[in-house]
PDB file of C-alpha atoms in Angstrom:
ATOM      1  CA  MET U   1     -20.562 -57.523 -69.145  1.00 76.00           C
ATOM      2  CA  ALA U   2     -21.424 -58.759 -72.832  1.00 91.00           C
ATOM      3  CA  ILE U   3     -21.038 -56.396 -75.854  1.00 95.00           C
ATOM      4  CA  GLU U   4     -24.216 -56.484 -77.955  1.00 96.00           C
ATOM      5  CA  LEU U   5     -23.228 -56.985 -81.491  1.00 97.00           C
ATOM      6  CA  PHE U   6     -26.760 -57.544 -82.924  1.00 98.00           C
ATOM      7  CA  ASN U   7     -30.489 -57.388 -81.293  1.00 97.00           C
ATOM      8  CA  GLU U   8     -33.307 -57.532 -83.489  1.00 97.00           C
ATOM      9  CA  ASP U   9     -36.642 -59.241 -83.534  1.00 96.00           C
ATOM     10  CA  GLY U  10     -35.606 -62.089 -80.994  1.00 95.00           C
ATOM     11  CA  HIS U  11     -32.186 -62.729 -82.626  1.00 97.00           C
ATOM     12  CA  VAL U  12     -29.148 -61.471 -80.507  1.00 97.00           C
ATOM     13  CA  CYS U  13     -25.641 -61.715 -80.891  1.00 97.00           C
ATOM     14  CA  LEU U  14     -23.285 -61.196 -77.665  1.00 96.00           C
ATOM     15  CA  MET U  15     -19.453 -61.114 -77.384  1.00 96.00           C
ATOM     16  CA  PHE U  16     -17.332 -61.368 -74.430  1.00 94.00           C
ATOM     17  CA  THR U  17     -13.718 -59.991 -74.701  1.00 92.00           C
ATOM     18  CA  HIS U  18     -12.355 -59.789 -70.918  1.00 85.00           C
ATOM     19  CA  LEU U  19     -12.994 -63.359 -69.412  1.00 75.00           C
ATOM     20  CA  ALA U  20      -9.797 -64.887 -70.105  1.00 67.00           C
ATOM     21  CA  ASP U  21      -7.998 -62.038 -68.502  1.00 62.00           C
ATOM     22  CA  GLU U  22      -5.576 -63.628 -66.187  1.00 55.00           C
ATOM     23  CA  GLY U  23      -3.069 -61.111 -64.992  1.00 60.00           C
ATOM     24  CA  GLY U  24      -1.714 -60.878 -68.861  1.00 67.00           C
ATOM     25  CA  GLU U  25      -0.796 -64.850 -68.479  1.00 78.00           C
ATOM     26  CA  ALA U  26      -3.214 -66.243 -70.830  1.00 82.00           C
ATOM     27  CA  VAL U  27      -3.829 -64.553 -74.431  1.00 87.00           C
ATOM     28  CA  GLN U  28      -6.992 -62.486 -74.881  1.00 91.00           C
ATOM     29  CA  ALA U  29      -9.804 -64.231 -76.143  1.00 93.00           C
ATOM     30  CA  ASN U  30     -13.298 -63.581 -77.279  1.00 95.00           C
ATOM     31  CA  GLN U  31     -16.345 -65.841 -76.444  1.00 96.00           C
ATOM     32  CA  PHE U  32     -19.815 -65.495 -78.274  1.00 97.00           C
ATOM     33  CA  LEU U  33     -23.537 -66.191 -77.689  1.00 97.00           C
ATOM     34  CA  VAL U  34     -25.986 -66.367 -80.485  1.00 97.00           C
ATOM     35  CA  ILE U  35     -29.781 -66.575 -79.223  1.00 97.00           C
ATOM     36  CA  HIS U  36     -32.756 -67.014 -81.561  1.00 97.00           C
ATOM     37  CA  GLY U  37     -36.151 -67.144 -79.754  1.00 93.00           C
ATOM     38  CA  ASP U  38     -35.829 -69.699 -77.150  1.00 93.00           C
ATOM     39  CA  THR U  39     -32.770 -71.365 -78.153  1.00 95.00           C
ATOM     40  CA  GLY U  40     -28.992 -70.454 -78.248  1.00 96.00           C
ATOM     41  CA  ALA U  41     -25.373 -71.382 -79.298  1.00 97.00           C
ATOM     42  CA  VAL U  42     -22.180 -70.644 -77.703  1.00 97.00           C
ATOM     43  CA  ILE U  43     -19.219 -70.021 -80.307  1.00 98.00           C
ATOM     44  CA  ASP U  44     -15.775 -70.762 -79.145  1.00 98.00           C
ATOM     45  CA  PRO U  45     -16.382 -70.884 -75.351  1.00 96.00           C
ATOM     46  CA  GLY U  46     -12.590 -70.891 -74.324  1.00 94.00           C
ATOM     47  CA  GLY U  47     -10.741 -72.512 -71.743  1.00 92.00           C
ATOM     48  CA  ASN U  48     -11.402 -72.861 -67.710  1.00 91.00           C
ATOM     49  CA  VAL U  49     -10.347 -69.284 -67.212  1.00 87.00           C
ATOM     50  CA  ALA U  50     -13.257 -68.173 -68.921  1.00 89.00           C
ATOM     51  CA  TYR U  51     -15.773 -70.765 -68.031  1.00 93.00           C
ATOM     52  CA  ASN U  52     -17.208 -69.588 -64.655  1.00 91.00           C
ATOM     53  CA  GLU U  53     -17.678 -65.965 -65.517  1.00 88.00           C
ATOM     54  CA  LEU U  54     -18.887 -66.886 -69.045  1.00 91.00           C
ATOM     55  CA  LEU U  55     -21.685 -69.111 -67.593  1.00 93.00           C
ATOM     56  CA  LEU U  56     -22.662 -66.564 -65.081  1.00 91.00           C
ATOM     57  CA  THR U  57     -22.733 -63.700 -67.685  1.00 89.00           C
ATOM     58  CA  ILE U  58     -24.671 -65.903 -70.209  1.00 91.00           C
ATOM     59  CA  GLY U  59     -27.163 -66.369 -67.429  1.00 91.00           C
ATOM     60  CA  ARG U  60     -27.916 -62.783 -67.131  1.00 90.00           C
ATOM     61  CA  TYR U  61     -29.362 -62.830 -70.925  1.00 89.00           C
ATOM     62  CA  PHE U  62     -30.514 -66.565 -71.379  1.00 89.00           C
ATOM     63  CA  PRO U  63     -30.946 -69.714 -69.281  1.00 92.00           C
ATOM     64  CA  PRO U  64     -27.707 -71.931 -69.962  1.00 91.00           C
ATOM     65  CA  SER U  65     -30.157 -75.060 -69.609  1.00 89.00           C
ATOM     66  CA  ARG U  66     -31.628 -73.943 -73.032  1.00 92.00           C
ATOM     67  CA  LEU U  67     -28.222 -73.936 -75.116  1.00 95.00           C
ATOM     68  CA  SER U  68     -28.667 -76.349 -77.967  1.00 96.00           C
ATOM     69  CA  MET U  69     -25.204 -76.271 -79.343  1.00 97.00           C
ATOM     70  CA  ILE U  70     -21.557 -75.431 -78.838  1.00 98.00           C
ATOM     71  CA  LEU U  71     -19.625 -74.380 -81.884  1.00 98.00           C
ATOM     72  CA  ALA U  72     -16.038 -74.896 -82.099  1.00 98.00           C
ATOM     73  CA  SER U  73     -14.027 -73.425 -85.009  1.00 98.00           C
ATOM     74  CA  HIS U  74     -11.186 -75.964 -84.264  1.00 98.00           C
ATOM     75  CA  ALA U  75      -9.769 -77.762 -81.212  1.00 97.00           C
ATOM     76  CA  ASP U  76      -7.170 -75.512 -79.559  1.00 96.00           C
ATOM     77  CA  PRO U  77      -7.421 -75.154 -75.570  1.00 95.00           C
ATOM     78  CA  ASP U  78      -8.524 -71.469 -75.900  1.00 94.00           C
ATOM     79  CA  ILE U  79     -11.482 -72.710 -77.995  1.00 96.00           C
ATOM     80  CA  ILE U  80     -12.605 -75.659 -75.986  1.00 96.00           C
ATOM     81  CA  ALA U  81     -10.538 -76.562 -73.167  1.00 96.00           C
ATOM     82  CA  SER U  82     -13.612 -76.098 -70.726  1.00 96.00           C
ATOM     83  CA  LEU U  83     -15.453 -78.723 -72.750  1.00 97.00           C
ATOM     84  CA  ASP U  84     -15.972 -81.080 -69.831  1.00 97.00           C
ATOM     85  CA  ARG U  85     -17.627 -78.492 -67.858  1.00 96.00           C
ATOM     86  CA  TRP U  86     -20.046 -77.559 -70.460  1.00 97.00           C
ATOM     87  CA  MET U  87     -20.926 -81.126 -71.148  1.00 97.00           C
ATOM     88  CA  THR U  88     -21.852 -81.087 -67.375  1.00 95.00           C
ATOM     89  CA  SER U  89     -23.623 -77.766 -66.930  1.00 95.00           C
ATOM     90  CA  THR U  90     -25.791 -78.050 -70.206  1.00 95.00           C
ATOM     91  CA  GLN U  91     -27.462 -80.525 -72.551  1.00 95.00           C
ATOM     92  CA  ALA U  92     -25.667 -78.852 -75.608  1.00 97.00           C
ATOM     93  CA  THR U  93     -24.313 -80.776 -78.543  1.00 98.00           C
ATOM     94  CA  LEU U  94     -20.761 -79.999 -79.876  1.00 98.00           C
ATOM     95  CA  TYR U  95     -20.240 -79.045 -83.491  1.00 98.00           C
ATOM     96  CA  ILE U  96     -16.447 -79.340 -84.691  1.00 98.00           C
ATOM     97  CA  SER U  97     -14.662 -80.521 -87.858  1.00 98.00           C
ATOM     98  CA  ARG U  98     -14.759 -84.286 -88.217  1.00 98.00           C
ATOM     99  CA  LEU U  99     -11.174 -84.167 -88.207  1.00 98.00           C
ATOM    100  CA  TRP U 100     -11.339 -83.269 -84.404  1.00 98.00           C
ATOM    101  CA  GLU U 101     -14.329 -85.137 -83.360  1.00 96.00           C
ATOM    102  CA  ARG U 102     -12.411 -87.975 -81.950  1.00 96.00           C
ATOM    103  CA  PHE U 103      -9.911 -85.827 -80.206  1.00 97.00           C
ATOM    104  CA  ALA U 104     -12.539 -83.414 -78.483  1.00 97.00           C
ATOM    105  CA  PRO U 105     -13.347 -86.053 -76.020  1.00 96.00           C
ATOM    106  CA  HIS U 106      -9.761 -85.831 -74.620  1.00 97.00           C
ATOM    107  CA  PHE U 107     -10.995 -82.669 -72.880  1.00 96.00           C
ATOM    108  CA  CYS U 108     -13.458 -84.777 -70.901  1.00 96.00           C
ATOM    109  CA  LYS U 109     -14.189 -87.287 -68.424  1.00 96.00           C
ATOM    110  CA  PRO U 110     -14.808 -90.740 -70.003  1.00 95.00           C
ATOM    111  CA  GLY U 111     -18.364 -90.825 -71.418  1.00 94.00           C
ATOM    112  CA  LYS U 112     -19.194 -87.195 -71.107  1.00 94.00           C
ATOM    113  CA  THR U 113     -19.469 -86.661 -74.929  1.00 96.00           C
ATOM    114  CA  GLN U 114     -21.322 -90.064 -75.724  1.00 96.00           C
ATOM    115  CA  GLY U 115     -23.754 -89.105 -78.466  1.00 96.00           C
ATOM    116  CA  ARG U 116     -23.097 -85.412 -78.032  1.00 97.00           C
ATOM    117  CA  ILE U 117     -20.455 -84.461 -80.786  1.00 98.00           C
ATOM    118  CA  VAL U 118     -21.324 -83.869 -84.467  1.00 98.00           C
ATOM    119  CA  GLY U 119     -18.426 -83.858 -86.743  1.00 98.00           C
ATOM    120  CA  ILE U 120     -18.854 -81.097 -89.499  1.00 98.00           C
ATOM    121  CA  PRO U 121     -17.786 -82.279 -92.969  1.00 98.00           C
ATOM    122  CA  ASP U 122     -15.023 -80.562 -94.802  1.00 98.00           C
ATOM    123  CA  PRO U 123     -17.385 -78.669 -97.108  1.00 98.00           C
ATOM    124  CA  GLY U 124     -19.223 -77.376 -94.212  1.00 98.00           C
ATOM    125  CA  ALA U 125     -22.971 -77.465 -93.100  1.00 98.00           C
ATOM    126  CA  ARG U 126     -26.015 -75.534 -92.369  1.00 98.00           C
ATOM    127  CA  ILE U 127     -26.867 -75.751 -88.694  1.00 98.00           C
ATOM    128  CA  ALA U 128     -30.444 -75.163 -87.489  1.00 98.00           C
ATOM    129  CA  LEU U 129     -30.718 -72.799 -84.493  1.00 97.00           C
ATOM    130  CA  GLY U 130     -34.280 -72.626 -83.701  1.00 93.00           C
ATOM    131  CA  GLY U 131     -36.228 -71.103 -86.810  1.00 94.00           C
ATOM    132  CA  SER U 132     -32.942 -69.623 -88.033  1.00 97.00           C
ATOM    133  CA  GLU U 133     -29.706 -71.280 -88.819  1.00 98.00           C
ATOM    134  CA  LEU U 134     -25.761 -70.821 -88.608  1.00 98.00           C
ATOM    135  CA  VAL U 135     -23.637 -71.557 -91.635  1.00 98.00           C
ATOM    136  CA  ALA U 136     -20.271 -73.511 -90.851  1.00 98.00           C
ATOM    137  CA  LEU U 137     -17.933 -72.170 -93.670  1.00 98.00           C
ATOM    138  CA  PRO U 138     -14.715 -73.858 -94.690  1.00 98.00           C
ATOM    139  CA  ALA U 139     -11.713 -72.116 -93.120  1.00 98.00           C
ATOM    140  CA  HIS U 140      -9.184 -75.053 -93.343  1.00 98.00           C
ATOM    141  CA  PHE U 141      -5.491 -74.066 -92.671  1.00 98.00           C
ATOM    142  CA  MET U 142      -6.551 -70.604 -91.238  1.00 97.00           C
ATOM    143  CA  HIS U 143      -4.733 -71.890 -89.112  1.00 95.00           C
ATOM    144  CA  SER U 144      -5.932 -75.451 -88.197  1.00 97.00           C
ATOM    145  CA  GLU U 145      -6.142 -78.226 -90.936  1.00 96.00           C
ATOM    146  CA  GLY U 146      -9.918 -78.848 -89.687  1.00 97.00           C
ATOM    147  CA  ASN U 147     -11.379 -75.227 -89.244  1.00 98.00           C
ATOM    148  CA  PHE U 148     -14.636 -73.498 -89.684  1.00 98.00           C
ATOM    149  CA  GLN U 149     -16.010 -70.091 -89.502  1.00 98.00           C
ATOM    150  CA  PHE U 150     -19.696 -69.566 -88.458  1.00 98.00           C
ATOM    151  CA  TRP U 151     -21.684 -67.160 -90.564  1.00 98.00           C
ATOM    152  CA  ASP U 152     -25.100 -65.714 -89.228  1.00 98.00           C
ATOM    153  CA  PRO U 153     -27.210 -64.860 -92.004  1.00 98.00           C
ATOM    154  CA  VAL U 154     -29.765 -62.813 -89.930  1.00 98.00           C
ATOM    155  CA  SER U 155     -26.911 -60.450 -88.260  1.00 98.00           C
ATOM    156  CA  ARG U 156     -24.641 -60.856 -91.285  1.00 98.00           C
ATOM    157  CA  ILE U 157     -21.854 -61.318 -88.788  1.00 98.00           C
ATOM    158  CA  LEU U 158     -19.046 -63.900 -89.594  1.00 98.00           C
ATOM    159  CA  PHE U 159     -17.363 -65.203 -86.489  1.00 98.00           C
ATOM    160  CA  SER U 160     -14.199 -65.871 -88.235  1.00 98.00           C
ATOM    161  CA  GLY U 161     -12.012 -67.666 -85.636  1.00 98.00           C
ATOM    162  CA  ASP U 162      -8.286 -66.852 -86.260  1.00 98.00           C
ATOM    163  CA  LEU U 163      -8.789 -64.971 -89.181  1.00 98.00           C
ATOM    164  CA  GLY U 164      -8.767 -61.201 -88.601  1.00 98.00           C
ATOM    165  CA  VAL U 165      -6.962 -61.633 -85.384  1.00 98.00           C
ATOM    166  CA  SER U 166      -5.471 -58.450 -83.793  1.00 97.00           C
ATOM    167  CA  ILE U 167      -3.195 -58.576 -80.701  1.00 91.00           C
ATOM    168  CA  GLY U 168      -4.150 -56.263 -77.765  1.00 88.00           C
ATOM    169  CA  SER U 169      -6.051 -56.031 -74.511  1.00 88.00           C
ATOM    170  CA  SER U 170      -9.622 -56.878 -73.811  1.00 89.00           C
ATOM    171  CA  ALA U 171     -10.294 -53.085 -73.931  1.00 90.00           C
ATOM    172  CA  ASP U 172      -9.061 -52.925 -77.325  1.00 91.00           C
ATOM    173  CA  ALA U 173     -11.204 -55.917 -78.369  1.00 92.00           C
ATOM    174  CA  ALA U 174     -14.243 -54.103 -77.336  1.00 92.00           C
ATOM    175  CA  ARG U 175     -13.925 -51.222 -79.729  1.00 94.00           C
ATOM    176  CA  PRO U 176     -14.952 -52.188 -83.486  1.00 97.00           C
ATOM    177  CA  VAL U 177     -12.193 -51.131 -86.197  1.00 98.00           C
ATOM    178  CA  THR U 178     -13.903 -49.366 -89.246  1.00 98.00           C
ATOM    179  CA  SER U 179     -10.670 -48.535 -91.007  1.00 98.00           C
ATOM    180  CA  LEU U 180      -8.243 -50.892 -91.594  1.00 98.00           C
ATOM    181  CA  ALA U 181      -4.924 -49.193 -92.386  1.00 97.00           C
ATOM    182  CA  GLY U 182      -4.085 -48.323 -88.725  1.00 96.00           C
ATOM    183  CA  HIS U 183      -5.201 -51.429 -87.544  1.00 97.00           C
ATOM    184  CA  ILE U 184      -2.641 -53.716 -89.674  1.00 98.00           C
ATOM    185  CA  PRO U 185       0.428 -53.473 -87.561  1.00 97.00           C
ATOM    186  CA  LYS U 186      -1.865 -55.204 -84.602  1.00 97.00           C
ATOM    187  CA  MET U 187      -2.629 -57.940 -87.287  1.00 98.00           C
ATOM    188  CA  GLU U 188       0.474 -58.418 -89.615  1.00 98.00           C
ATOM    189  CA  GLY U 189       2.609 -60.631 -87.330  1.00 97.00           C
ATOM    190  CA  PHE U 190       0.113 -62.828 -86.274  1.00 97.00           C
ATOM    191  CA  HIS U 191      -1.305 -63.596 -89.745  1.00 98.00           C
ATOM    192  CA  ARG U 192       2.227 -64.278 -91.123  1.00 98.00           C
ATOM    193  CA  ARG U 193       2.824 -66.905 -88.646  1.00 97.00           C
ATOM    194  CA  TYR U 194      -0.532 -68.659 -88.251  1.00 97.00           C
ATOM    195  CA  MET U 195      -2.192 -68.597 -91.557  1.00 98.00           C
ATOM    196  CA  VAL U 196      -0.746 -71.288 -93.767  1.00 98.00           C
ATOM    197  CA  SER U 197      -0.182 -69.919 -97.036  1.00 98.00           C
ATOM    198  CA  ALA U 198      -1.188 -66.876 -99.554  1.00 98.00           C
ATOM    199  CA  LYS U 199      -3.149 -69.531-101.577  1.00 98.00           C
ATOM    200  CA  VAL U 200      -5.534 -70.307 -98.762  1.00 98.00           C
ATOM    201  CA  LEU U 201      -6.327 -66.771 -98.049  1.00 98.00           C
ATOM    202  CA  ARG U 202      -6.955 -66.027-101.662  1.00 98.00           C
ATOM    203  CA  LEU U 203      -9.567 -68.869-101.902  1.00 98.00           C
ATOM    204  CA  TRP U 204     -11.140 -67.683 -98.695  1.00 98.00           C
ATOM    205  CA  ALA U 205     -11.260 -64.154 -99.942  1.00 98.00           C
ATOM    206  CA  HIS U 206     -13.083 -65.193-103.258  1.00 98.00           C
ATOM    207  CA  MET U 207     -15.664 -67.233-101.137  1.00 98.00           C
ATOM    208  CA  ALA U 208     -16.161 -64.235 -98.547  1.00 98.00           C
ATOM    209  CA  ARG U 209     -16.749 -61.861-101.540  1.00 98.00           C
ATOM    210  CA  THR U 210     -19.980 -63.755-102.095  1.00 98.00           C
ATOM    211  CA  LEU U 211     -21.413 -63.195 -98.741  1.00 98.00           C
ATOM    212  CA  PRO U 212     -23.070 -59.775 -97.561  1.00 98.00           C
ATOM    213  CA  ILE U 213     -20.812 -59.502 -94.584  1.00 98.00           C
ATOM    214  CA  ARG U 214     -21.706 -56.653 -92.042  1.00 98.00           C
ATOM    215  CA  MET U 215     -19.127 -57.398 -89.542  1.00 98.00           C
ATOM    216  CA  ILE U 216     -16.086 -59.822 -89.090  1.00 98.00           C
ATOM    217  CA  VAL U 217     -15.510 -60.823 -85.345  1.00 98.00           C
ATOM    218  CA  PRO U 218     -12.477 -62.869 -84.624  1.00 98.00           C
ATOM    219  CA  GLN U 219     -11.710 -65.019 -81.613  1.00 97.00           C
ATOM    220  CA  HIS U 220      -8.768 -62.746 -80.451  1.00 96.00           C
ATOM    221  CA  GLY U 221      -8.931 -58.743 -80.734  1.00 96.00           C
ATOM    222  CA  ALA U 222     -11.568 -56.161 -82.156  1.00 97.00           C
ATOM    223  CA  PRO U 223     -14.391 -56.820 -84.519  1.00 98.00           C
ATOM    224  CA  LEU U 224     -14.100 -55.247 -88.104  1.00 98.00           C
ATOM    225  CA  ALA U 225     -17.014 -53.306 -89.237  1.00 98.00           C
ATOM    226  CA  GLY U 226     -17.859 -51.067 -91.892  1.00 98.00           C
ATOM    227  CA  ALA U 227     -15.355 -50.154 -94.592  1.00 98.00           C
ATOM    228  CA  ALA U 228     -12.786 -52.420 -92.700  1.00 98.00           C
ATOM    229  CA  VAL U 229     -14.576 -55.587 -93.867  1.00 98.00           C
ATOM    230  CA  GLY U 230     -13.800 -55.091 -97.515  1.00 98.00           C
ATOM    231  CA  GLU U 231     -10.454 -53.587 -96.754  1.00 98.00           C
ATOM    232  CA  PHE U 232      -9.498 -56.836 -94.578  1.00 98.00           C
ATOM    233  CA  ILE U 233     -10.783 -59.204 -97.423  1.00 98.00           C
ATOM    234  CA  ASP U 234      -8.707 -57.159-100.120  1.00 98.00           C
ATOM    235  CA  TRP U 235      -5.510 -57.215 -97.606  1.00 98.00           C
ATOM    236  CA  VAL U 236      -5.562 -61.043 -97.120  1.00 98.00           C
ATOM    237  CA  SER U 237      -6.176 -61.910-100.544  1.00 98.00           C
ATOM    238  CA  ASP U 238      -2.835 -60.611-101.540  1.00 95.00           C
ATOM    239  CA  PHE U 239      -0.992 -61.552 -98.174  1.00 98.00           C
ATOM    240  CA  SER U 240       2.437 -63.521 -98.178  1.00 97.00           C
ATOM    241  CA  CYS U 241       2.357 -65.765 -94.972  1.00 98.00           C
ATOM    242  CA  GLY U 242       3.272 -69.228 -93.415  1.00 98.00           C
ATOM    243  CA  VAL U 243       4.851 -71.725 -95.766  1.00 98.00           C
ATOM    244  CA  ASP U 244       5.519 -69.004 -98.413  1.00 97.00           C
ATOM    245  CA  HIS U 245       8.429 -67.646 -96.339  1.00 96.00           C
ATOM    246  CA  LEU U 246      10.139 -70.911 -95.281  1.00 97.00           C
ATOM    247  CA  THR U 247      13.626 -71.963 -96.314  1.00 97.00           C
ATOM    248  CA  GLN U 248      15.821 -74.879 -95.590  1.00 97.00           C
ATOM    249  CA  ALA U 249      17.318 -72.585 -92.916  1.00 96.00           C
ATOM    250  CA  HIS U 250      13.946 -73.063 -90.611  1.00 96.00           C
ATOM    251  CA  TYR U 251      14.607 -76.897 -91.066  1.00 97.00           C
ATOM    252  CA  ALA U 252      18.161 -77.053 -89.496  1.00 98.00           C
ATOM    253  CA  VAL U 253      19.499 -79.198 -86.736  1.00 98.00           C
ATOM    254  CA  PRO U 254      20.127 -76.712 -83.844  1.00 96.00           C
ATOM    255  CA  ALA U 255      23.668 -76.018 -83.293  1.00 93.00           C
TER     256      ALA U 255
END
C-alpha cells in the first residue's frame, strides 16, 4: 500500500517503500506519485523489480493513463531502469537532466522515447503539473553530476533523491524521522561515500534554507520531518565527504 505524505484540496503525494524488495538482493528504494486534480507525475519510478506492483498500486489511486510526466533525479538503474515499460504503458514525458537525456533511451527499445524526453537545464526549471507545478532544484554531484531534486510548493515536500538517504528495510523507510541524532548512524556511511564534497553540500544547504520545507523525502530510507529537517540541513552543511577524504593511496596500482 501507498503511504500518504499529503492530501489536501485535490493535491496528493504518495510514497511507496516496499516495491523493490527482492529477498534482500536489491537495495531498498522509494517511489513517489504526485497528483494534482486530473493529472499526475511519478518521481523516480525505479527498476523492473518495482514496475508491476507500482503500476497496479498507482491504479488504485489514479489512472496511469493520465500520468503526464516521469521525473528522474538522475539516470541510475534504481531510478529509471523500468523506463521502457513506462513508455509503453503511459503517454508520460520523461524529465531528466540534459546531461542524461541522450543516455536514457538506452533503457528502451529503439524509437520508444522519440519526442518524449525533456532535458532539464543545469539551473533547474519549474514544471507545470495541471494547475500546480513542481520545481526541479539543482542537486549536482549529490551524487550524480547531472542531478535534480523535486520541490512541491503545495505540500512543501522536497523529494531529495540520494541526499538524506538512510540504509534499512522498507519497514524502516515507512516511519518518518523527527529527530536526527539517533538516525545519523544509518546515514553517515552512505553520505561520506556518495556525496562528492563538503563544498557541494554547503552550497545545497544555503539554497535549502531559502525554502519552507516541511519534509525531506529521499529515494532510499525514511522521510525527515519536523525538527529533523533543519537538523539535517545543519548536519550536511558541515559534513566532510567524497573527494575530501581521497589521497594518493586511493589511486594506486593493485598489488
